Coordinates of N, CA and C in Angstrom, one line a residue:
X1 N 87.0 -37.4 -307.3 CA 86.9 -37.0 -305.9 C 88.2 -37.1 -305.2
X2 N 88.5 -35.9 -304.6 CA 89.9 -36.2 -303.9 C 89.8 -37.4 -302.9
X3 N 91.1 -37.9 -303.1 CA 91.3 -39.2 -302.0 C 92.5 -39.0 -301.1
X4 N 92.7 -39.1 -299.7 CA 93.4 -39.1 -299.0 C 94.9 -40.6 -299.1
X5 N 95.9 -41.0 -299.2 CA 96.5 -41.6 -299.1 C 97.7 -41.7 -298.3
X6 N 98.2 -42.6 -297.5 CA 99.8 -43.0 -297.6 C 100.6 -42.7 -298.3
X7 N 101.9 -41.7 -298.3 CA 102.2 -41.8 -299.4 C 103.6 -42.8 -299.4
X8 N 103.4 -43.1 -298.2 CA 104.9 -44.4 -298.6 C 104.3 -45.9 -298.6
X9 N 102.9 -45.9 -298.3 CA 102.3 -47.0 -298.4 C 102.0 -47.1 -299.5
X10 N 101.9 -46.1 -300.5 CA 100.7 -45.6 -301.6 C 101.6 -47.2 -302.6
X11 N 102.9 -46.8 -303.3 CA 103.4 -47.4 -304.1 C 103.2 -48.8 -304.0
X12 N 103.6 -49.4 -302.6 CA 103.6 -50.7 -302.3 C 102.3 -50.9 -302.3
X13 N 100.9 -50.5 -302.0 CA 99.6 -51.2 -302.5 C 99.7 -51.2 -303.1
X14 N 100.2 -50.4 -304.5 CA 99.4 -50.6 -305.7 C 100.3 -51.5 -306.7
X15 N 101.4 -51.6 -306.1 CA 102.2 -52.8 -306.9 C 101.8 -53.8 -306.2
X16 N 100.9 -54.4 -305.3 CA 100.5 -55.7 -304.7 C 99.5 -56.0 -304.8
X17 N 98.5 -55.1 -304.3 CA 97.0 -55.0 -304.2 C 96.5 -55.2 -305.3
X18 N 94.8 -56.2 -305.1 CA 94.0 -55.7 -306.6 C 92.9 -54.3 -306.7
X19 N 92.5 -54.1 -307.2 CA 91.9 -53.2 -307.6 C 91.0 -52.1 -305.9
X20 N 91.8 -51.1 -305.9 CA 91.3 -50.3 -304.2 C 90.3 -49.5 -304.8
X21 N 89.3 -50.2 -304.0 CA 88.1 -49.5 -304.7 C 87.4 -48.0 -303.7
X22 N 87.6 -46.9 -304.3 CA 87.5 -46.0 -303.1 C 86.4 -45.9 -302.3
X23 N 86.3 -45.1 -301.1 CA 85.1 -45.4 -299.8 C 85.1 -44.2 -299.8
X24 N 85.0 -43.8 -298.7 CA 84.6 -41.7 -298.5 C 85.7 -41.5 -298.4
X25 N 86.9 -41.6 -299.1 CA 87.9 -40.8 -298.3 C 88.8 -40.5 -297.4
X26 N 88.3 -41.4 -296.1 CA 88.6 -41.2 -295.1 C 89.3 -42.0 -294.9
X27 N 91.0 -42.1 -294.9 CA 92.5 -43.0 -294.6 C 93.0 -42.8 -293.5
X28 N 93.4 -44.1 -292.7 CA 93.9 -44.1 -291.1 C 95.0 -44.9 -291.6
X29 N 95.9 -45.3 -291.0 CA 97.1 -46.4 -290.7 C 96.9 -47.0 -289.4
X30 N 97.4 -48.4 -289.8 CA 97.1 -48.8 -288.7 C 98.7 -49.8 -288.7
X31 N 99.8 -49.5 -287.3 CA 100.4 -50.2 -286.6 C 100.3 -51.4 -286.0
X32 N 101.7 -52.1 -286.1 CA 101.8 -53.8 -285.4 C 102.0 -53.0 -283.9
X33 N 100.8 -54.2 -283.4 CA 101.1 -53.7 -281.6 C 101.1 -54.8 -281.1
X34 N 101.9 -54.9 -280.2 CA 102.0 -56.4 -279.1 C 101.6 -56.3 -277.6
X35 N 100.8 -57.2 -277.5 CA 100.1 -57.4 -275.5 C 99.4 -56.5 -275.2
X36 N 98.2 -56.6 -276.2 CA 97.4 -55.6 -276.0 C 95.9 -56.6 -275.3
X37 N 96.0 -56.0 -274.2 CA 94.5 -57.0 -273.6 C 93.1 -56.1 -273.6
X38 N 92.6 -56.5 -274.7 CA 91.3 -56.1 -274.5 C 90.7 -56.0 -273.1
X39 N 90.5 -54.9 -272.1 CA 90.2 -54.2 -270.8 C 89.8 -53.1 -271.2
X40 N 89.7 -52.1 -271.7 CA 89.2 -50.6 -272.1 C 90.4 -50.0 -271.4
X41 N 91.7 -50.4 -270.7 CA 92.2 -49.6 -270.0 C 93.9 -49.7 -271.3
X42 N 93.7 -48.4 -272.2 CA 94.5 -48.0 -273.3 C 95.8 -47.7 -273.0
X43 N 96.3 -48.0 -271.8 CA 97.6 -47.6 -271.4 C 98.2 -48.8 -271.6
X44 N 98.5 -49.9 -272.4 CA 99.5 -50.5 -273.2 C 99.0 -50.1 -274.5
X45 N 98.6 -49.5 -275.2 CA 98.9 -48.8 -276.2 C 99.9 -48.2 -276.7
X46 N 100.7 -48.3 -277.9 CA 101.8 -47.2 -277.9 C 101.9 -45.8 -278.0
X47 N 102.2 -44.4 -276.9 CA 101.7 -43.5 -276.7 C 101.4 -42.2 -277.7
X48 N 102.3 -42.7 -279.2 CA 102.9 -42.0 -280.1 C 102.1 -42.5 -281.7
X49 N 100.8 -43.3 -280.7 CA 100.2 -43.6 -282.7 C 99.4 -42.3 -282.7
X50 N 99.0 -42.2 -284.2 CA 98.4 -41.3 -284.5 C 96.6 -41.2 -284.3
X51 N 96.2 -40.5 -284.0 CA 94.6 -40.9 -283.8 C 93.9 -39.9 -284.7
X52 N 92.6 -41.0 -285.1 CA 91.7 -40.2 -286.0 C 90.4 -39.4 -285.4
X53 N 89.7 -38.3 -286.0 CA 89.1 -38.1 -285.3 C 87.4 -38.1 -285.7
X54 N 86.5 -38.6 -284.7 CA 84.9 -39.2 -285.2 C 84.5 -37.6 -284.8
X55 N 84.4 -37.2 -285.7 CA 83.3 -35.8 -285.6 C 82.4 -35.3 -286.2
X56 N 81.9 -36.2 -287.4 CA 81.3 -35.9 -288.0 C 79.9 -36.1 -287.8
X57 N 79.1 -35.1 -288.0 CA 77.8 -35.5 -287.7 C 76.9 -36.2 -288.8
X58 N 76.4 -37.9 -288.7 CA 75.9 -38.8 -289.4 C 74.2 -38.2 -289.0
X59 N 74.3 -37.8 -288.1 CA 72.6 -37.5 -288.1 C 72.1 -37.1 -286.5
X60 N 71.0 -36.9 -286.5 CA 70.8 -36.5 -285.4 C 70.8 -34.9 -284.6
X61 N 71.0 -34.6 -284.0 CA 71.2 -33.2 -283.3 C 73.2 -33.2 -282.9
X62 N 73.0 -31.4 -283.7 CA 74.4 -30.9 -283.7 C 75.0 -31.4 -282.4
X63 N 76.2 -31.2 -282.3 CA 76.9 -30.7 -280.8 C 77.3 -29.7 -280.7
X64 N 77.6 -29.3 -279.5 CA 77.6 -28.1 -278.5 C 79.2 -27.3 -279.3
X65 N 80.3 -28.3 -278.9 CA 81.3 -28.2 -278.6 C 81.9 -29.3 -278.1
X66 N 83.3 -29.3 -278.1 CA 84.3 -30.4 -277.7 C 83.8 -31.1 -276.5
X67 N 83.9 -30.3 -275.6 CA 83.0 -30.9 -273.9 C 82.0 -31.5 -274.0
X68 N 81.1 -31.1 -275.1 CA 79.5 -32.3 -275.6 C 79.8 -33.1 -275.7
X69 N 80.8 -33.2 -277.1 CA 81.4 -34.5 -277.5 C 82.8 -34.2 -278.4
X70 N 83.5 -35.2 -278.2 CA 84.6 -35.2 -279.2 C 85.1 -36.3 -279.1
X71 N 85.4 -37.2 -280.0 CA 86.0 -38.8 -280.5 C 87.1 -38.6 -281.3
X72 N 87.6 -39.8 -280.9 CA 88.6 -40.2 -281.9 C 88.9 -42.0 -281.9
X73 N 90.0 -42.1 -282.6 CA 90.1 -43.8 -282.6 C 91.6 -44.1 -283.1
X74 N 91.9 -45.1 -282.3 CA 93.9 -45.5 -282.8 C 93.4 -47.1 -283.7
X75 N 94.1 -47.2 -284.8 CA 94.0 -48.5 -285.1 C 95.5 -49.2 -285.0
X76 N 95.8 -50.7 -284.8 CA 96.7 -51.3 -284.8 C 96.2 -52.9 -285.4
X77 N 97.2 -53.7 -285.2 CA 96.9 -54.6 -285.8 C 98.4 -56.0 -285.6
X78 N 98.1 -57.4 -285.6 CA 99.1 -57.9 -285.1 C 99.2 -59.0 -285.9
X79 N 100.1 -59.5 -286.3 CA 100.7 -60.5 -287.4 C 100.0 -61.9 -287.1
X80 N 100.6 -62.1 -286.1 CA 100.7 -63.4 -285.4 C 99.4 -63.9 -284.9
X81 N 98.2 -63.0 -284.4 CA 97.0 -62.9 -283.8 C 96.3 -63.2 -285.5
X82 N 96.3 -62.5 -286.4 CA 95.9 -62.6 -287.5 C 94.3 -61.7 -287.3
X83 N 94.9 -60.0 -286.8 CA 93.8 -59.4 -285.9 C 93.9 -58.1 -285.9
X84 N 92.9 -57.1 -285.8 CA 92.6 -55.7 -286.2 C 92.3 -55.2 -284.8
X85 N 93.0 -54.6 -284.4 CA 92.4 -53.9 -282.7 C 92.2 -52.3 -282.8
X86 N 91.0 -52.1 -282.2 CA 90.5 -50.8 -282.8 C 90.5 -50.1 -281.0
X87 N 91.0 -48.7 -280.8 CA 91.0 -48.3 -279.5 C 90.0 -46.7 -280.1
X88 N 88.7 -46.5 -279.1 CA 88.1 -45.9 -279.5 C 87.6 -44.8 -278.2
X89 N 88.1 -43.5 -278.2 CA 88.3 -42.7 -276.6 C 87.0 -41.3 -277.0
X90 N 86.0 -41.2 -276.5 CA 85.4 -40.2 -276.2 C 85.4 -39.0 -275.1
X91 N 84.8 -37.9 -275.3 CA 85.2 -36.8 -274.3 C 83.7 -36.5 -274.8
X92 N 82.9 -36.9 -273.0 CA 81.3 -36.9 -273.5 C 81.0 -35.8 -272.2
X93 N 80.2 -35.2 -272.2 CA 79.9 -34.2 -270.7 C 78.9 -35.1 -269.9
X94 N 78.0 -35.4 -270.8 CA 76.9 -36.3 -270.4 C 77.1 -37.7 -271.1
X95 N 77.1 -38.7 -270.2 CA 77.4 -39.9 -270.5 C 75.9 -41.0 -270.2
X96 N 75.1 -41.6 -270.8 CA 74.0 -42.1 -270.7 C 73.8 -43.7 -271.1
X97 N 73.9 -44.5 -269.9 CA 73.8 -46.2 -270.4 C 72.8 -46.8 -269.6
X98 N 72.5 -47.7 -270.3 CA 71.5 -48.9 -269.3 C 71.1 -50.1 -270.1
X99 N 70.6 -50.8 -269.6 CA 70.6 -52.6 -270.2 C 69.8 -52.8 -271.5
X100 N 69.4 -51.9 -271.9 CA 68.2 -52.0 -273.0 C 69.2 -51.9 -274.0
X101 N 68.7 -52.8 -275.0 CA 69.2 -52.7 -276.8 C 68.8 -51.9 -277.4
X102 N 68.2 -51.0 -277.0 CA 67.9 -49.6 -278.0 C 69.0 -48.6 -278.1
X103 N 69.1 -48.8 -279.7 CA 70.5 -48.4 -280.1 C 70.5 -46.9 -279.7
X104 N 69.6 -46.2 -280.0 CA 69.3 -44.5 -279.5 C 68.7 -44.0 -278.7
X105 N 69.0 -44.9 -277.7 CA 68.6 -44.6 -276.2 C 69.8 -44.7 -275.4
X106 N 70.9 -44.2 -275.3 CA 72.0 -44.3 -274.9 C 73.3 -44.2 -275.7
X107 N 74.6 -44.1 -275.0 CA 75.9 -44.2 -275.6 C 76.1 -45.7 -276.1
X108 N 76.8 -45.7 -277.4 CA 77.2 -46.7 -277.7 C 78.4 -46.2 -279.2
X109 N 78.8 -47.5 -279.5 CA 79.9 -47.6 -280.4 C 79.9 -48.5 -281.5
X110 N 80.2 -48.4 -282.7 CA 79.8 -49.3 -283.9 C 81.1 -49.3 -284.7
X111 N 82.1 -50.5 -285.0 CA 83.0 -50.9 -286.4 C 82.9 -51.7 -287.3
X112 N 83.0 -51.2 -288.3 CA 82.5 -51.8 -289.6 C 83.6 -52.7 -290.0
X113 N 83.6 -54.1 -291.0 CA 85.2 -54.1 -291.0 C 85.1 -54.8 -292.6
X114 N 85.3 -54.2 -293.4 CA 85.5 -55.1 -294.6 C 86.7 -55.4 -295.4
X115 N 87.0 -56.9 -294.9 CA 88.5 -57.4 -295.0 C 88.4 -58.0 -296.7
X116 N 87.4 -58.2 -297.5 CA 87.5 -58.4 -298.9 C 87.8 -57.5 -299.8
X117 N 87.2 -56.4 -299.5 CA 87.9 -55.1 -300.1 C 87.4 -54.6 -301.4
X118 N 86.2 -55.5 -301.9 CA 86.3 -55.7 -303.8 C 84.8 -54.8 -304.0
X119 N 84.2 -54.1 -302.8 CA 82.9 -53.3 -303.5 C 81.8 -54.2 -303.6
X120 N 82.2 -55.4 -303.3 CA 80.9 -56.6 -303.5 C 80.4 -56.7 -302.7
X121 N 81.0 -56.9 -300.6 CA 80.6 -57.5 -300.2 C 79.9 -56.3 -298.8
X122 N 78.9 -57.0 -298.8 CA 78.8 -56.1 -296.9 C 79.6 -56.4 -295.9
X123 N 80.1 -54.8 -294.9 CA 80.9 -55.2 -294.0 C 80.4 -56.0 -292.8
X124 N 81.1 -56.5 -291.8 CA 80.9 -57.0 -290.7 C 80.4 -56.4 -289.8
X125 N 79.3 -55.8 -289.0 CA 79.5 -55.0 -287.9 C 79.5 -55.7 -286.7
X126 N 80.5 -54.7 -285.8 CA 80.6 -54.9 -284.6 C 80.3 -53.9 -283.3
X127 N 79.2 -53.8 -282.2 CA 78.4 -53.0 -281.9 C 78.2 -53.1 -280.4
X128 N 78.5 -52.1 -279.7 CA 78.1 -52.0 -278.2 C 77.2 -50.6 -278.0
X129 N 76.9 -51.1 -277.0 CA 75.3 -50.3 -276.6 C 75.2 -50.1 -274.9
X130 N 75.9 -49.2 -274.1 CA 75.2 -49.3 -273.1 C 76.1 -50.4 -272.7
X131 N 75.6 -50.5 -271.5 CA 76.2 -51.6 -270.6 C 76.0 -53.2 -271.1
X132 N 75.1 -53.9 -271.9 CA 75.6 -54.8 -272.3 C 74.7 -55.2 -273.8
X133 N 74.3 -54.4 -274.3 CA 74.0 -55.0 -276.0 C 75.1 -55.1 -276.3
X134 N 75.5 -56.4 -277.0 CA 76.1 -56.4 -277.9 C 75.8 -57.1 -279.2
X135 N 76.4 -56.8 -280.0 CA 76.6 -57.5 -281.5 C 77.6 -58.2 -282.3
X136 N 77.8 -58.7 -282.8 CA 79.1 -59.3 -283.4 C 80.0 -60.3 -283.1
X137 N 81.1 -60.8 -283.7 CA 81.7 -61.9 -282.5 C 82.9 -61.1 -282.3
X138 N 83.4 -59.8 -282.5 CA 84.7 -59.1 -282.1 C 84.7 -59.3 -280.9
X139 N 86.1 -58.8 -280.4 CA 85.9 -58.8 -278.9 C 86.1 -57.4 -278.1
X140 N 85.4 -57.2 -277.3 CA 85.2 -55.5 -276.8 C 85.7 -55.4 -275.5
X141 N 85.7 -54.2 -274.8 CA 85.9 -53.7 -273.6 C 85.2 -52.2 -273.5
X142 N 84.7 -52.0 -272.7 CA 84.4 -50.8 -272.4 C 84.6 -49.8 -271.0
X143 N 84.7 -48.7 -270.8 CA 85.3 -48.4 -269.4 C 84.8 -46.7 -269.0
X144 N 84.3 -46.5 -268.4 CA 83.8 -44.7 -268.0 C 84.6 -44.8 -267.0
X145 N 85.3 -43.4 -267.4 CA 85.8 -42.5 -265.8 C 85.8 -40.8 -266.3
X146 N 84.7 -40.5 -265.5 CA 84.1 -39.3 -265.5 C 83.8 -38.8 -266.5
X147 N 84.1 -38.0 -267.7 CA 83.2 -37.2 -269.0 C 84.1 -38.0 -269.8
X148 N 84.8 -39.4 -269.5 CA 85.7 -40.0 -270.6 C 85.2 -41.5 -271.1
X149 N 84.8 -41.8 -272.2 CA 84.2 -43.4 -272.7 C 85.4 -43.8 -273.7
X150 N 85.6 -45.2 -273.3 CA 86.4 -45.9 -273.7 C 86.0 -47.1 -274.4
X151 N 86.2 -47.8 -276.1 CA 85.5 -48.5 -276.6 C 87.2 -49.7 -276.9
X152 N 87.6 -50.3 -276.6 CA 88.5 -51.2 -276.7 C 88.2 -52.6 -277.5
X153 N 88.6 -52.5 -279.4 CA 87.9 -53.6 -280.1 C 89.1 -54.9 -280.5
X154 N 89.2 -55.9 -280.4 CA 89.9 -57.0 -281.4 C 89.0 -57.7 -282.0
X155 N 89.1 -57.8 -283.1 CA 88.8 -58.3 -284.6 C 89.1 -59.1 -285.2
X156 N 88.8 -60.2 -285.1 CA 90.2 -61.2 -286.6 C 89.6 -60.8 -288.1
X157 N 90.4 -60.6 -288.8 CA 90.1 -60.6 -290.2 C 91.8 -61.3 -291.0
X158 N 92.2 -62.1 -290.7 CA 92.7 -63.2 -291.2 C 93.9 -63.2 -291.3
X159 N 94.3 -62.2 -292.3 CA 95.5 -61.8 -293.0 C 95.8 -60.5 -292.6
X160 N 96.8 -60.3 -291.3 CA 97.0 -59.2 -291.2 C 98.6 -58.4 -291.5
X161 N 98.9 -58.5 -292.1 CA 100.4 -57.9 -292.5 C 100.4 -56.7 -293.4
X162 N 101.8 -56.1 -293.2 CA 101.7 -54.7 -293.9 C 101.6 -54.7 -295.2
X163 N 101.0 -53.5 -296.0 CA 100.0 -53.8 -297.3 C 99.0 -54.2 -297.8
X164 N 98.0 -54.8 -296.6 CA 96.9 -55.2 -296.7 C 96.2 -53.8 -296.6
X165 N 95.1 -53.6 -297.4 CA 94.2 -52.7 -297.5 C 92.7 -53.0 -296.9
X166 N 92.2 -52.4 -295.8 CA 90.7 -52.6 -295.6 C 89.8 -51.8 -295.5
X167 N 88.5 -52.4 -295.7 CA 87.7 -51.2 -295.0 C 87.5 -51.3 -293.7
X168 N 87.0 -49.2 -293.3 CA 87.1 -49.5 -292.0 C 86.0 -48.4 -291.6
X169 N 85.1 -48.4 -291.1 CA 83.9 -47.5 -290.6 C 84.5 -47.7 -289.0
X170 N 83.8 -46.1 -288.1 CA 83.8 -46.3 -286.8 C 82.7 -45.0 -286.6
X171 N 81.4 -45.6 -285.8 CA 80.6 -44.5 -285.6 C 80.2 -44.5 -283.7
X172 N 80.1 -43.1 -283.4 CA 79.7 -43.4 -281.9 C 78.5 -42.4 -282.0
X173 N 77.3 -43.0 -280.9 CA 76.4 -42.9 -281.0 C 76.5 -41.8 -279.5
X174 N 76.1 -41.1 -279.2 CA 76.0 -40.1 -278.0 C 75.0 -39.7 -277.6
X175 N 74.1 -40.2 -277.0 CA 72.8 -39.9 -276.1 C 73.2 -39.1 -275.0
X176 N 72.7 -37.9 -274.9 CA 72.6 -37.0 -273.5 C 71.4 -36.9 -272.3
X177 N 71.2 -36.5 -271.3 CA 70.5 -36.3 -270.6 C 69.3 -35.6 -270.9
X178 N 69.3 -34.4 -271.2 CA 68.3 -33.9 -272.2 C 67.6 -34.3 -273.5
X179 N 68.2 -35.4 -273.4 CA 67.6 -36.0 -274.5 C 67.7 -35.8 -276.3
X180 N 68.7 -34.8 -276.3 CA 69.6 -35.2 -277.1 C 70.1 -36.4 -278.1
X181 N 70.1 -36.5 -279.4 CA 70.5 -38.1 -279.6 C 71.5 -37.2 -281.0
X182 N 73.1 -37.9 -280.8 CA 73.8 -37.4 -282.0 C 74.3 -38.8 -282.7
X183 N 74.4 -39.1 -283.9 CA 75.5 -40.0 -284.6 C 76.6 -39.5 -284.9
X184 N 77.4 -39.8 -284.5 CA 79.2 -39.1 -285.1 C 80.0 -40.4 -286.0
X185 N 80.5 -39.6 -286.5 CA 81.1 -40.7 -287.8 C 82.4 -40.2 -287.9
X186 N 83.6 -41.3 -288.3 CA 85.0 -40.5 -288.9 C 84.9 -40.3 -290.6
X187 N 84.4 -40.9 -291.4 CA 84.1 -40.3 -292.6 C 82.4 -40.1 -292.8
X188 N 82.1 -39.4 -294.2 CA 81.4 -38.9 -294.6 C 80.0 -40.5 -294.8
X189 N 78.6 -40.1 -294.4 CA 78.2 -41.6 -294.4 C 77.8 -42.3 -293.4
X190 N 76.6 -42.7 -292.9 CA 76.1 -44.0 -291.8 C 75.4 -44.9 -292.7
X191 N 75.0 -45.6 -291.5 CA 74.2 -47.3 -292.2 C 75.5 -47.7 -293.0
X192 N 77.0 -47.9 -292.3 CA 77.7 -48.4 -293.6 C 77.7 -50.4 -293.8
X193 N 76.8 -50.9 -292.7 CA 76.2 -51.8 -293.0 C 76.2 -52.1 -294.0
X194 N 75.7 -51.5 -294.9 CA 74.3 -51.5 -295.8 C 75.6 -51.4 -297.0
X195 N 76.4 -50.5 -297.2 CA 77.4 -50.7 -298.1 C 78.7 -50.5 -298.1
X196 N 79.5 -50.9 -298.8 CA 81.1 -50.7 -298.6 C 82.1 -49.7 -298.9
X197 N 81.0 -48.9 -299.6 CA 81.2 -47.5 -300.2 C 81.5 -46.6 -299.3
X198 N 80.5 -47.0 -298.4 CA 80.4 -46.1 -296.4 C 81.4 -45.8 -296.4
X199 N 82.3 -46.7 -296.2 CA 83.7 -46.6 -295.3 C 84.8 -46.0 -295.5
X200 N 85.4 -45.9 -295.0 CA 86.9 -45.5 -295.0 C 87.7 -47.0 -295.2
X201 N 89.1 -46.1 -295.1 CA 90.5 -47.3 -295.2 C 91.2 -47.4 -294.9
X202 N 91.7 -48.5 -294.0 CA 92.7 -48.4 -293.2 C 93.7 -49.1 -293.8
X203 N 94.9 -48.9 -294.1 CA 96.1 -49.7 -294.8 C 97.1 -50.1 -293.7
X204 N 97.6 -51.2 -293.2 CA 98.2 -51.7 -292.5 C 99.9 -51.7 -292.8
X205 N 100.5 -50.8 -292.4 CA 101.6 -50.5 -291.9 C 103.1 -51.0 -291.4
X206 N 104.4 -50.9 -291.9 CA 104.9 -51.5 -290.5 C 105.3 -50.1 -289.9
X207 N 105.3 -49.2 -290.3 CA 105.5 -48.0 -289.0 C 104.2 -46.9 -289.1
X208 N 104.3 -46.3 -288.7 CA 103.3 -44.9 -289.1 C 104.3 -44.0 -289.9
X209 N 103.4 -43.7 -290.5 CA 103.8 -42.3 -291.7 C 102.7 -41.4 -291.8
X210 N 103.3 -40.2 -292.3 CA 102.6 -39.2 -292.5 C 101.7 -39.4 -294.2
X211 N 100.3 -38.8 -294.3 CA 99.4 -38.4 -295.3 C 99.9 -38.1 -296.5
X212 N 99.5 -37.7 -297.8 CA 100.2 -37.4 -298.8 C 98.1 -37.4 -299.2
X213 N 98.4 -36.9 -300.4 CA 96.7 -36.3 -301.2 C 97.3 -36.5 -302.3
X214 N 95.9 -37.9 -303.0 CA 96.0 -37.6 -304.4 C 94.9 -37.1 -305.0
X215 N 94.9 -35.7 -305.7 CA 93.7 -35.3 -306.2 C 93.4 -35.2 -308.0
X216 N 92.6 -35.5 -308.0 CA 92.2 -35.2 -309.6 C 90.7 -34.9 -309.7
X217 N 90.5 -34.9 -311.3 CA 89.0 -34.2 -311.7 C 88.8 -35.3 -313.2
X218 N 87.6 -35.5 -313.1 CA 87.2 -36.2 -314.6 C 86.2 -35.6 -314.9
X219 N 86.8 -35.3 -316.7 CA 86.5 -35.0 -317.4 C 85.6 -35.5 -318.8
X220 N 84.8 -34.9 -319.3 CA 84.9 -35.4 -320.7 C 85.4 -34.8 -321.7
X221 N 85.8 -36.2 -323.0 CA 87.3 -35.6 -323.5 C 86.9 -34.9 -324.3
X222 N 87.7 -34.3 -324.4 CA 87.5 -32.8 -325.4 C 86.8 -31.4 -324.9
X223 N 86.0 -32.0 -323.6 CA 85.8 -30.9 -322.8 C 86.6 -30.6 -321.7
X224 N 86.2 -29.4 -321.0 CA 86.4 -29.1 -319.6 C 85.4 -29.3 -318.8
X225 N 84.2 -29.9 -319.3 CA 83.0 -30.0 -318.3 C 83.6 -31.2 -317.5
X226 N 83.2 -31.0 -316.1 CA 82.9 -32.0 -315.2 C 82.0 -32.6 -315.3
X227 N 82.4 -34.2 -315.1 CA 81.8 -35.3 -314.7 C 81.3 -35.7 -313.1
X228 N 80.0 -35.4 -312.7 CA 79.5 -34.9 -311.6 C 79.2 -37.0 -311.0
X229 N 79.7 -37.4 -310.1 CA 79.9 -38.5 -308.8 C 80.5 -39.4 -310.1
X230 N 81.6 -39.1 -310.6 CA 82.6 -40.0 -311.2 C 83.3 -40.7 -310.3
X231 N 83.4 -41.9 -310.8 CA 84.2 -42.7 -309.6 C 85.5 -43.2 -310.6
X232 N 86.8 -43.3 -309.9 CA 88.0 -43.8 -310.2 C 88.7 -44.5 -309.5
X233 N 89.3 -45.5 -310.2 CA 89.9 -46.8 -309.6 C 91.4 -46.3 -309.9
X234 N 92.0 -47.0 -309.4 CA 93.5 -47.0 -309.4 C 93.7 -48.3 -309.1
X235 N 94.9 -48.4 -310.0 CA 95.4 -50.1 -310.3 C 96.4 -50.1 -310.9
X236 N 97.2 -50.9 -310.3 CA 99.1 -51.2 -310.9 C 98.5 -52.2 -312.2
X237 N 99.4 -51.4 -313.0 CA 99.5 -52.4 -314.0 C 101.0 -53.4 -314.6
X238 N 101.4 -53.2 -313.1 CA 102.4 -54.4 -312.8 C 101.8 -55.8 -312.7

């Protein structure tokens, strides 16, 4: 299965890292950022990271168009804090919250975070709902101004320096007026709860770089037949 990578990151995980066990595919970077105050208000952010984009539909009823909905999410991350901050900006037309914990009765936002990395373990979730469900012990912000939702996350997951590989799920949930209910996801996959396969990966950075693709196909030998949900590991054998 094609996998998305770093490619100036790629060498340095694999001469450090143990065994990257792949997720759906879906690779972000994530930058050191300093004085960043969990507020939902993203203007100390740095204006030049790259953002990913949640569009995928996990379930539920299609969208319209961009104006229904369209997400995306910046990751960064800070040495010193020993911490994962996730900035997460929607463009909703209809925007729907209130005090109840019902996850699909309103807008909300979900990050998954699996800092072991080994396929073994279930991720952490971290979860807002509306005006005040919450879940998790991350720390959040949230903020509406007009057709725009703002999901502002910090995270500890312990060890955060450049080369560390994690997982990383982000799904937003979009309730409309009409009653409408969508799941949007940045990779392929919901309930990533449930497994570590869900997710994507974020590789921690000291600058941003651009994508690189590694692709291949497995085979069996002596044939050309494909091997249909083959999975492949990659591992330095430094």
């Amino acid at each position: 299965m094609p996998k998305t990578v770093p490619r100036s990151a790629l060498l340095a995980l694999l001469l450090t890292a143990p065994p990257a066990f792949a997720h759906n595919g879906a690779v972000a970077i994530a930058v050191p950022v300093e004085g960043i105050a969990v507020d939902g208000d993203l203007s100390d952010w740095p204006a030049d990271m790259a953002s990913c984009d949640v569009v995928l539909l996990g379930w539920g009823d299609a969208v319209d168009d961009e104006n229904d909905f369209h997400g995306g999410f910046r990751a960064g991350y800070s040495r010193s804090e020993g911490a994962l901050y996730v900035a997460v900006e929607v463009q909703d037309e209809s925007i729907v919250t209130g005090n109840t914990a019902t996850w699909n009765a309103q807008d909300g936002c979900e990050v998954y975070v699996d800092t072991v990395h080994d396929g073994r373990w279930r991720p952490r979730m971290y979860a807002v709902f509306g005006d005040s469900s919450r879940s998790g012990t991350g720390e959040v912000a949230t903020t509406r101004v007009a057709d725009r939702l703002r999901y502002e996350w910090r995270i500890d997951i312990g060890d955060a320096r450049a080369g560390v590989l994690l997982g990383l799920g982000v799904t937003v949930h979009d309730k409309d007026e009409d009653g409408s209910f969508s799941t949007m996801t940045w990779g392929m996959g919901r309930n990533e709860v449930l497994s570590p396969y869900l997710l994507g990966d974020v590789a921690l950075a000291e600058q941003d770089v651009s994508l690189g693709t590694i692709q291949g196909r497995a085979t069996w030998e002596g044939s050309e037949s494909g091997i249909p949900n083959a999975e492949i590991w990659i591992q330095s054998l430094h």
